[in-house]
Coordinates of C-alpha atoms and ligand atoms in Angstrom, one line a residue:
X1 CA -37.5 44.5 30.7
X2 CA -36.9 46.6 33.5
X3 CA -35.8 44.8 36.8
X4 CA -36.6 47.6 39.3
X5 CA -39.7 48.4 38.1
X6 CA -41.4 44.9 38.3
X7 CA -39.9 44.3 41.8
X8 CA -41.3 47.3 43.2
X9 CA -44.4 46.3 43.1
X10 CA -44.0 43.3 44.9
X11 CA -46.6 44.5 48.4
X12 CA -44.7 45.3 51.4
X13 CA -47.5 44.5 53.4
X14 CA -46.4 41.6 55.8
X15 CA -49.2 39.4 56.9
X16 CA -47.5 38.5 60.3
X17 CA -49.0 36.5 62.5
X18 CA -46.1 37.7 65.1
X19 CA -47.9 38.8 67.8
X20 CA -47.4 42.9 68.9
X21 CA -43.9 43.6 69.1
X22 CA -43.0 45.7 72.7
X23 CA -41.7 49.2 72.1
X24 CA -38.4 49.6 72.3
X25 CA -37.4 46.1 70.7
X26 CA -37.2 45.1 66.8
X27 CA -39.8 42.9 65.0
X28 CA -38.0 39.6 64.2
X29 CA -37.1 39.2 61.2
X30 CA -39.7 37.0 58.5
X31 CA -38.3 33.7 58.0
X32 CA -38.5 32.6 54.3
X33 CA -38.3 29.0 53.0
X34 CA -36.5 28.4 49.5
X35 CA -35.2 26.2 47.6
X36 CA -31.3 26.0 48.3
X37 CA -28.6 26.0 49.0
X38 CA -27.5 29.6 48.6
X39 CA -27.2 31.3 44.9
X40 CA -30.1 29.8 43.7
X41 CA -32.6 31.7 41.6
X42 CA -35.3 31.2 44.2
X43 CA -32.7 33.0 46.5
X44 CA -32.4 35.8 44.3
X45 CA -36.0 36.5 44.3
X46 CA -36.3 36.0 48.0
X47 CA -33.7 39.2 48.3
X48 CA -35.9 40.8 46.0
X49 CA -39.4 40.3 47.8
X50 CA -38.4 40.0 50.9
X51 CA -34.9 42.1 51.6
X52 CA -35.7 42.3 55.3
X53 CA -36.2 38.2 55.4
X54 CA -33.9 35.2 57.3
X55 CA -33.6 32.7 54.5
X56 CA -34.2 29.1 55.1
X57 CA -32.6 27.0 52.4
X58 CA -34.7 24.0 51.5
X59 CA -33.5 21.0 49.5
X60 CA -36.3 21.4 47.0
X61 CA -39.7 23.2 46.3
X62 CA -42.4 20.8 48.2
X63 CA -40.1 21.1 51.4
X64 CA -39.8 24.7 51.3
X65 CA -43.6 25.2 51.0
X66 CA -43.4 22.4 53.5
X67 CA -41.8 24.4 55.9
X68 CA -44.3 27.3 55.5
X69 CA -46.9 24.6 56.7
X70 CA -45.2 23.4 59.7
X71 CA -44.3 27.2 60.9
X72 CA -41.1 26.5 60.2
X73 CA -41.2 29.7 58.0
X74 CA -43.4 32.4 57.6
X75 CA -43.4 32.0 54.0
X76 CA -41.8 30.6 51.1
X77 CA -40.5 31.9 47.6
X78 CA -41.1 29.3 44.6
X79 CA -40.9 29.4 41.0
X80 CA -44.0 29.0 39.3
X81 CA -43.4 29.4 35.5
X82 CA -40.7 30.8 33.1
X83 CA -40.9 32.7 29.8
X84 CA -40.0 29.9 28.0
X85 CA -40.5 26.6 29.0
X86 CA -43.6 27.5 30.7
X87 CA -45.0 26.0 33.9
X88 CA -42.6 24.5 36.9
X89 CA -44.6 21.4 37.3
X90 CA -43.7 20.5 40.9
X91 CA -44.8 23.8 42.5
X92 CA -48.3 23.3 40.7
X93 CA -48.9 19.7 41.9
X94 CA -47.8 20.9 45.4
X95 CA -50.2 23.7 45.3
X96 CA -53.0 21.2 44.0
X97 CA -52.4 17.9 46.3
X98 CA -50.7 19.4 49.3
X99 CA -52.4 21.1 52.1
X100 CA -53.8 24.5 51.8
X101 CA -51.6 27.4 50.6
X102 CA -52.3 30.8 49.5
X103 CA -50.4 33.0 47.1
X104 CA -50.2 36.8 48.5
X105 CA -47.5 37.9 45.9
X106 CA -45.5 37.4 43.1
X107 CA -42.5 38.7 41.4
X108 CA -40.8 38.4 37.9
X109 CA -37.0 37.7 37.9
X110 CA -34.5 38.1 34.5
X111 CA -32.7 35.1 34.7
X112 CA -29.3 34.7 32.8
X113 CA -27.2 31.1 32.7
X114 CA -23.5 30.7 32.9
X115 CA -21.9 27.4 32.2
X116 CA -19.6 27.0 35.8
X117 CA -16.4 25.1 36.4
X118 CA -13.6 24.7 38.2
X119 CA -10.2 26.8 37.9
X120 CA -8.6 25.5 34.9
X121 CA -11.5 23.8 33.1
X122 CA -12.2 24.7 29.3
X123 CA -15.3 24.4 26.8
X124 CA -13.4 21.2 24.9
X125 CA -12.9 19.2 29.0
X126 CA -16.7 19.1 30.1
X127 CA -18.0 15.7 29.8
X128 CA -20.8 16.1 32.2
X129 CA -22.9 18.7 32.9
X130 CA -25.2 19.3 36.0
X131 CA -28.3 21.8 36.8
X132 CA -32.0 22.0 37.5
X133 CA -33.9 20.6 34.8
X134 CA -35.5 24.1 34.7
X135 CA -32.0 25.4 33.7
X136 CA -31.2 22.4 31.4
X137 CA -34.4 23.1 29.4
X138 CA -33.5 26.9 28.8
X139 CA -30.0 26.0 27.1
X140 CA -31.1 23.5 25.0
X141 CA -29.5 25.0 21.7
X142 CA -25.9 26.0 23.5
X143 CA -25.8 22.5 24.9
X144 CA -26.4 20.8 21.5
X145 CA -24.2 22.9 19.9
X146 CA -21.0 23.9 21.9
X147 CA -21.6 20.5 24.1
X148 CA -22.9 17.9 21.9
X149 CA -21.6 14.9 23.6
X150 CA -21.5 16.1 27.0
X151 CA -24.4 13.6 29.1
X152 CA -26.4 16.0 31.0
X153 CA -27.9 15.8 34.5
X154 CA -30.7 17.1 36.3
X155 CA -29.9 18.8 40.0
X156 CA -32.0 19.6 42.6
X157 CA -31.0 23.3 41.9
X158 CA -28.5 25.6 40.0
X159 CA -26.9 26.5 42.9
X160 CA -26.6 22.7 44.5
X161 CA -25.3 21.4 41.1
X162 CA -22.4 24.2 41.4
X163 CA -21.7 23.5 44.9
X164 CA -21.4 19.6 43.5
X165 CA -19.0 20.6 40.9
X166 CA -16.5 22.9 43.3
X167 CA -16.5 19.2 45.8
X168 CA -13.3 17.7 45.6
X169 CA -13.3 14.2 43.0
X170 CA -17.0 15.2 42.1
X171 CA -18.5 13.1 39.3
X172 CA -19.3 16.6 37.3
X173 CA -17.3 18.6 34.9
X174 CA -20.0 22.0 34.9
X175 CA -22.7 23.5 36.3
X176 CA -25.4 25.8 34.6
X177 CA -26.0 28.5 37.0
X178 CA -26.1 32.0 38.2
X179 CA -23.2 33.7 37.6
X180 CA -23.3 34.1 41.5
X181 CA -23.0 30.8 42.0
X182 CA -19.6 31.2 40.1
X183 CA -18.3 33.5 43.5
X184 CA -20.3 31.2 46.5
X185 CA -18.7 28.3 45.4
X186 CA -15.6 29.5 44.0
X187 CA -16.1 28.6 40.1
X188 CA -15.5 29.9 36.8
X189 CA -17.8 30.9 33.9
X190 CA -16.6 29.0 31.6
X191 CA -19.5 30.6 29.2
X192 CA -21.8 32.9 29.6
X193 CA -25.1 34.4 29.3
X194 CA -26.2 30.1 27.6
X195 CA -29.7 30.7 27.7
X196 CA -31.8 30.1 24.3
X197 CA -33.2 33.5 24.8
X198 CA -31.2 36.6 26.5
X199 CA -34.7 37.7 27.8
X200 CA -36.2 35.3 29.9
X201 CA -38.2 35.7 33.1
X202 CA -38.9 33.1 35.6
X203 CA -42.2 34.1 37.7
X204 CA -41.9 33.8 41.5
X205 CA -44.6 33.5 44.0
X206 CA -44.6 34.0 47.6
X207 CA -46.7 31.5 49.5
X208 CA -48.3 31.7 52.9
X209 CA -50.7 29.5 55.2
X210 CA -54.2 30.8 54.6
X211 CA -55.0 34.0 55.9
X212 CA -56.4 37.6 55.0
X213 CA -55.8 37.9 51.5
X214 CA -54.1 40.6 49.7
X215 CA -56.0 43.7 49.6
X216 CA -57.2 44.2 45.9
X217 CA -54.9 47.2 44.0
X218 CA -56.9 47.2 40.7
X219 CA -53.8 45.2 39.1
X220 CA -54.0 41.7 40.5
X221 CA -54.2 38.3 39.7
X222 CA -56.3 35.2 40.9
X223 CA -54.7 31.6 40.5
X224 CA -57.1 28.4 40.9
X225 CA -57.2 24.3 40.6
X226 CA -60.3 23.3 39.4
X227 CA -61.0 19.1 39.2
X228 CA -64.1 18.4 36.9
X229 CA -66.5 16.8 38.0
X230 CA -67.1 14.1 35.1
X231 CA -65.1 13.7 32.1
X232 CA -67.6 14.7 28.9
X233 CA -67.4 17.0 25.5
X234 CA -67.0 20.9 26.2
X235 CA -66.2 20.5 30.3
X236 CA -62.8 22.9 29.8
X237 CA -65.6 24.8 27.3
X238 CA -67.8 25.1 30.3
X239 CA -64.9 26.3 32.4
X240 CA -63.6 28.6 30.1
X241 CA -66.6 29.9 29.8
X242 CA -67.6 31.1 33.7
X243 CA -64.6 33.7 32.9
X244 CA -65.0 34.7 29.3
X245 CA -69.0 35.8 29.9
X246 CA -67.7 38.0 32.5
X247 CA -64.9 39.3 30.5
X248 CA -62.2 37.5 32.6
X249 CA -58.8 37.2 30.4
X250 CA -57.2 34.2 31.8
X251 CA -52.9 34.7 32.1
X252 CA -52.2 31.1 32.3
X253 CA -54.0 27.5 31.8
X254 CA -52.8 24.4 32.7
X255 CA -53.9 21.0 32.6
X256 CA -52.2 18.0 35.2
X257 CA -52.7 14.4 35.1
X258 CA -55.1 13.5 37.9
X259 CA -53.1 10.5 38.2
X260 CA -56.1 8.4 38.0
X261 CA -54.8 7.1 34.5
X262 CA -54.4 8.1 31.1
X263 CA -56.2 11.1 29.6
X264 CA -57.7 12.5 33.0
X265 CA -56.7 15.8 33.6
X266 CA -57.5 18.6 36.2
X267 CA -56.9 22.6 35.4
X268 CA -54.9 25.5 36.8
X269 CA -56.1 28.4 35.7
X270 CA -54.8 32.6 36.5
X271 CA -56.5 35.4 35.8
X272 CA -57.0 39.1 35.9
X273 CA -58.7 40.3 38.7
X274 CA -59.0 40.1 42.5
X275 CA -61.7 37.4 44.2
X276 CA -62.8 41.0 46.0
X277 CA -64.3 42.0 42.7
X278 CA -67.5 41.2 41.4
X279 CA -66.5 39.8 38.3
X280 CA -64.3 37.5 39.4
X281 CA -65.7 36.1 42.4
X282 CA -68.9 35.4 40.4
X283 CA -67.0 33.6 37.6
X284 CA -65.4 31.6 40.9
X285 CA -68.5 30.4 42.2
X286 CA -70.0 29.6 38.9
X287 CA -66.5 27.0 38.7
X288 CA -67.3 25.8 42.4
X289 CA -71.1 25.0 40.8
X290 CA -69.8 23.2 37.7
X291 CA -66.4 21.5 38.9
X292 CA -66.1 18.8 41.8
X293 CA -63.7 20.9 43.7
X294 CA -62.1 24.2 43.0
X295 CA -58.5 25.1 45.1
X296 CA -58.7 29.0 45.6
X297 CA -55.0 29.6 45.3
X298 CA -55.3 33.8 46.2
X299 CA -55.9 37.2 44.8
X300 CA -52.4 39.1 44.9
X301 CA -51.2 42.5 43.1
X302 CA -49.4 41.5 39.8
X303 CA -45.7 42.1 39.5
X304 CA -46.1 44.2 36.0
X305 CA -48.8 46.6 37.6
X306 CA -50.9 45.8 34.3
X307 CA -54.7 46.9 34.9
X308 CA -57.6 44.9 33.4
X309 CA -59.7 46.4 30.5
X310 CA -63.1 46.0 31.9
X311 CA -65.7 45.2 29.5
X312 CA -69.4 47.0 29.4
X313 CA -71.5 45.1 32.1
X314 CA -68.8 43.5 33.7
X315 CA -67.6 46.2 36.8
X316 CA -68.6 45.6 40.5
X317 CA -71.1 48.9 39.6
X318 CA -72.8 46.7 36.7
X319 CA -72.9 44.0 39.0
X320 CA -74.3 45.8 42.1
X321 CA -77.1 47.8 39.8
X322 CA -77.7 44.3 38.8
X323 CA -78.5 43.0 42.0
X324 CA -80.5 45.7 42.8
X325 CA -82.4 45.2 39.8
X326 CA -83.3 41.8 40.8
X327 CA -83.9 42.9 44.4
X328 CA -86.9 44.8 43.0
X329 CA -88.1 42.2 40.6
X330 CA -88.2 39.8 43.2
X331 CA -90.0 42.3 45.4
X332 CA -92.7 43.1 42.6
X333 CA -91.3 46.3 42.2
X334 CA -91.6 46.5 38.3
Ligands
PPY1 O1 -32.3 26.0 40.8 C1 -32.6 27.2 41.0 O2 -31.7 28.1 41.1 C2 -34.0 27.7 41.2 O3 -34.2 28.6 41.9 C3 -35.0 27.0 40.3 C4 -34.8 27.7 38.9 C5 -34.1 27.1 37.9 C6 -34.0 27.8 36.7 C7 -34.6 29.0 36.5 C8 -35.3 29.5 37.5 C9 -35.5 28.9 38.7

């Protein structure tokens, strides 16, 4: 995968709420929450999207997006999903039970593990290992079989569990990181490149308090919660179905516990498209008539620039020349 090419197309476009800057003087710089401390991954997209940006570490994902809610930050960076172990659980609870966010872009990061120690430390010392569980879970087959009796434990990031490691009398032996990490905190890679796959991607999305949305750029994608109304046979069918009949490909589908008890579930879903288009906004109503409550989560451009196919009946001109149609009908005009 090229790097570059799926970073530039995260949109420059800032949606400051800064009022007018006076000539002469420098914008301020975006302040943009993530989860810390520095040499996290989250950091490393942050430089990506947002180069210009003043980072505010955070001490975990709900308290970054947190901080966008308070003003403390303009936005925030998060980790939504990776390639392999799919969805990042806590961002999509906080986008579905905190208050109101939106997503205005998104970007898709490489990530590669090193296994981080202290000077002096080899392979055969490290009793106790330390990361984010989203680290842990993408070097399942190294840890089992270079580390088989090594107890692991979750961190509230890479980078945190490296700056554990490098603290005098700490408890842990290694940290699974970003080689970068290694240098901040003055580690070693004792191992590199862990990762069950060489090729993963973790997918970052920036988050802002609701606001114009992203203009539509033909490549972009919608994200949504929708909570059914009543529990019966075919409801995710019925769901499902809003998109497909307007030729919708969904990207991603997720159920979460509604916490009311066992087997009740609510449904993120992302899609192709932009809520600007026809399509898609039509498919969004038709889940606000059949759900209890759908979460608009934003339209944004897609990192990997990938355009929809759009079936036969299904553009905003089918959709107009449609209306138009029934505009006449209605008005006798047969
Ligand atoms: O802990 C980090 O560095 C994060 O940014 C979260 C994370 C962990 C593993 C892969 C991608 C993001």
């Amino acid at each position: 995968m090229d790097t570059l090419d799926h970073m530039s197309n995260v949109p420059s476009r800032e949606r400051s709420r800064s009022s007018d800057v006076p000539e002469g003087q420098d914008a301020p710089k975006p302040t943009y929450a993530y989860l810390g401390p520095e040499g996290t991954f989250s950091e490393a997209a942050l430089r990506a999207m947002a180069p210009e940006a003043r980072g505010l570490p955070c001490v975990n994902i709900p308290a970054a997006m947190e901080a966008v809610r308070s003003g403390e930050a303009e936005a925030a960076v998060v980790p939504l999903e990776n390639s392999l172990e799919g969805a990042i659980t806590v961002t999509l609870d906080e986008f579905a039970w905190g208050e109101h966010l939106l997503i205005t872009g998104e970007l898709l990061l490489p990530v590669q593990f090193s296994l981080l120690a202290r000077e002096g430390m080899e392979l055969g010392d490290i009793k106790r290992v330390v990361s984010h569980p989203a680290a842990i879970t993408q070097c399942r087959n190294f840890l089992a079989r270079e580390l088989p009796d090594a107890v692991v434990i979750p961190a509230a990031s890479t980078a945190g569990a490296a700056r554990d490691v490098s603290e005098p009398g700490s408890p842990f032996d290694a940290a699974i990181a970003d080689p970068i990490a290694a240098e901040v905190y003055g580690l070693v890679e004792v191992a590199k490149n862990i990762g069950d796959r060489k090729d993963t991607v973790t997918r970052f999305v920036r988050v802002e308090r609701p606001g114009p949305l992203p203009e539509p750029t033909g490549a972009d994608r919608t994200s949504v919660v929708a909570f059914l109304k009543d529990d019966h046979p075919g409801a995710l069918l019925e769901m499902l179905h809003e998109f497909s009949v307007r030729g919708i490909n969904l990207t991603r589908i997720e159920s979460r516990p509604t916490r009311d008890g066992i087997g009740r579930y609510f449904f993120h879903f992302d899609c192709e498209g932009h809520i600007a288009e026809a399509r898609v906004g039509d498919a969004l109503a038709g889940l606000h008539r059949i759900c209890a409550e759908v979460r608009f989560l934003g339209s944004y451009p897609r990192a990997d620039a990938v355009q929809p196919k759009i079936k036969p009946g299904t553009s905003d001109e089918a959709f107009a020349e449609a209306a138009e149609w029934l505009r006449r009908m209605r008005a006798g005009q047969v």
